[in-house]
Amino acid sequence: MTGSTLTTSADELRTWLIQRIAEYLEKDPAEIDAEATFEAQGLDSMAALTLCDDIEDQMGLVVEPTLAWDHPTIDELAAFLIETAAE
């Protein structure tokens, strides 16, 4: 995923998020369930904060540190980020 979110499709963002979560959890991306909560998949608060930093770096958005808990699945988070970037 390169460039701004405005040119990023939901599928590209979802794939990027799956790859990030898989890296944090030291799992294969195929093991990540986009509909399961981050907590159920084992994402801890430090990884959630790192995800916020990665989103800010990648997308140029300023996000709250509670982002992963406010939007607790990859699908919900991707939808929120696409909507936020479009505003």
Short mmCIF file of C-alpha atoms in Angstrom, two decimals:
data_model
loop_
_atom_site.label_atom_id
_atom_site.label_comp_id
_atom_site.label_asym_id
_atom_site.label_seq_id
_atom_site.Cartn_x
_atom_site.Cartn_y
_atom_site.Cartn_z
CA MET A 1 0.00 0.00 0.00
CA THR A 2 1.52 3.25 -1.06
CA GLY A 3 0.34 6.81 -1.25
CA SER A 4 -2.55 8.37 0.57
CA THR A 5 -5.64 6.59 1.73
CA LEU A 6 -7.74 8.50 -0.73
CA THR A 7 -6.27 6.29 -3.47
CA THR A 8 -6.30 3.15 -1.33
CA SER A 9 -9.13 0.70 -1.80
CA ALA A 10 -10.81 -1.01 1.10
CA ASP A 11 -9.35 -4.33 -0.08
CA GLU A 12 -5.79 -2.92 -0.16
CA LEU A 13 -6.23 -1.45 3.30
CA ARG A 14 -7.70 -4.67 4.65
CA THR A 15 -4.76 -6.66 3.22
CA TRP A 16 -2.27 -4.20 4.72
CA LEU A 17 -3.96 -4.42 8.13
CA ILE A 18 -3.95 -8.23 8.00
CA GLN A 19 -0.24 -8.19 7.20
CA ARG A 20 0.50 -5.78 10.05
CA ILE A 21 -1.52 -7.79 12.60
CA ALA A 22 0.10 -11.03 11.42
CA GLU A 23 3.54 -9.47 11.89
CA TYR A 24 2.73 -8.25 15.41
CA LEU A 25 1.37 -11.68 16.37
CA GLU A 26 4.14 -13.57 14.56
CA LYS A 27 1.57 -15.51 12.55
CA ASP A 28 0.98 -16.23 8.89
CA PRO A 29 -1.44 -13.67 7.37
CA ALA A 30 -3.72 -16.59 6.42
CA GLU A 31 -4.23 -17.23 10.16
CA ILE A 32 -5.66 -13.74 10.75
CA ASP A 33 -9.46 -13.48 10.80
CA ALA A 34 -10.63 -10.05 9.64
CA GLU A 35 -13.93 -10.53 11.48
CA ALA A 36 -12.48 -11.67 14.82
CA THR A 37 -11.66 -9.08 17.45
CA PHE A 38 -8.06 -8.02 17.89
CA GLU A 39 -8.27 -9.14 21.51
CA ALA A 40 -9.51 -12.62 20.55
CA GLN A 41 -6.56 -12.95 18.16
CA GLY A 42 -4.11 -12.04 20.93
CA LEU A 43 -3.28 -8.42 20.07
CA ASP A 44 -2.04 -6.69 23.22
CA SER A 45 -2.10 -2.99 24.05
CA MET A 46 1.50 -2.42 22.95
CA ALA A 47 0.78 -3.93 19.52
CA ALA A 48 -2.41 -1.86 19.30
CA LEU A 49 -0.40 1.31 19.93
CA THR A 50 2.15 0.25 17.34
CA LEU A 51 -0.70 -0.28 14.89
CA CYS A 52 -1.86 3.30 15.54
CA ASP A 53 1.66 4.56 14.80
CA ASP A 54 1.82 2.51 11.61
CA ILE A 55 -1.56 3.83 10.46
CA GLU A 56 -0.44 7.40 11.12
CA ASP A 57 2.81 6.84 9.20
CA GLN A 58 1.18 4.99 6.31
CA MET A 59 -1.98 7.03 5.91
CA GLY A 60 -1.09 10.42 7.28
CA LEU A 61 -4.04 10.31 9.67
CA VAL A 62 -3.86 11.20 13.34
CA VAL A 63 -5.67 8.46 15.22
CA GLU A 64 -6.58 7.94 18.85
CA PRO A 65 -4.59 5.37 20.83
CA THR A 66 -7.88 3.57 21.53
CA LEU A 67 -8.49 3.01 17.81
CA ALA A 68 -8.07 -0.78 17.92
CA TRP A 69 -10.53 -1.05 20.82
CA ASP A 70 -13.05 1.39 19.32
CA HIS A 71 -13.00 -0.55 16.01
CA PRO A 72 -12.09 -4.04 17.27
CA THR A 73 -11.89 -6.02 14.01
CA ILE A 74 -9.89 -5.55 10.84
CA ASP A 75 -13.09 -5.13 8.82
CA GLU A 76 -14.46 -2.47 11.20
CA LEU A 77 -11.13 -0.67 11.37
CA ALA A 78 -10.69 -0.65 7.59
CA ALA A 79 -14.20 0.76 7.09
CA PHE A 80 -13.55 3.47 9.70
CA LEU A 81 -10.19 4.44 8.16
CA ILE A 82 -11.60 4.63 4.61
CA GLU A 83 -14.47 6.81 5.88
CA THR A 84 -12.13 9.04 7.91
CA ALA A 85 -9.71 9.48 5.02
CA ALA A 86 -12.55 10.50 2.71
CA GLU A 87 -13.61 13.34 5.05
#
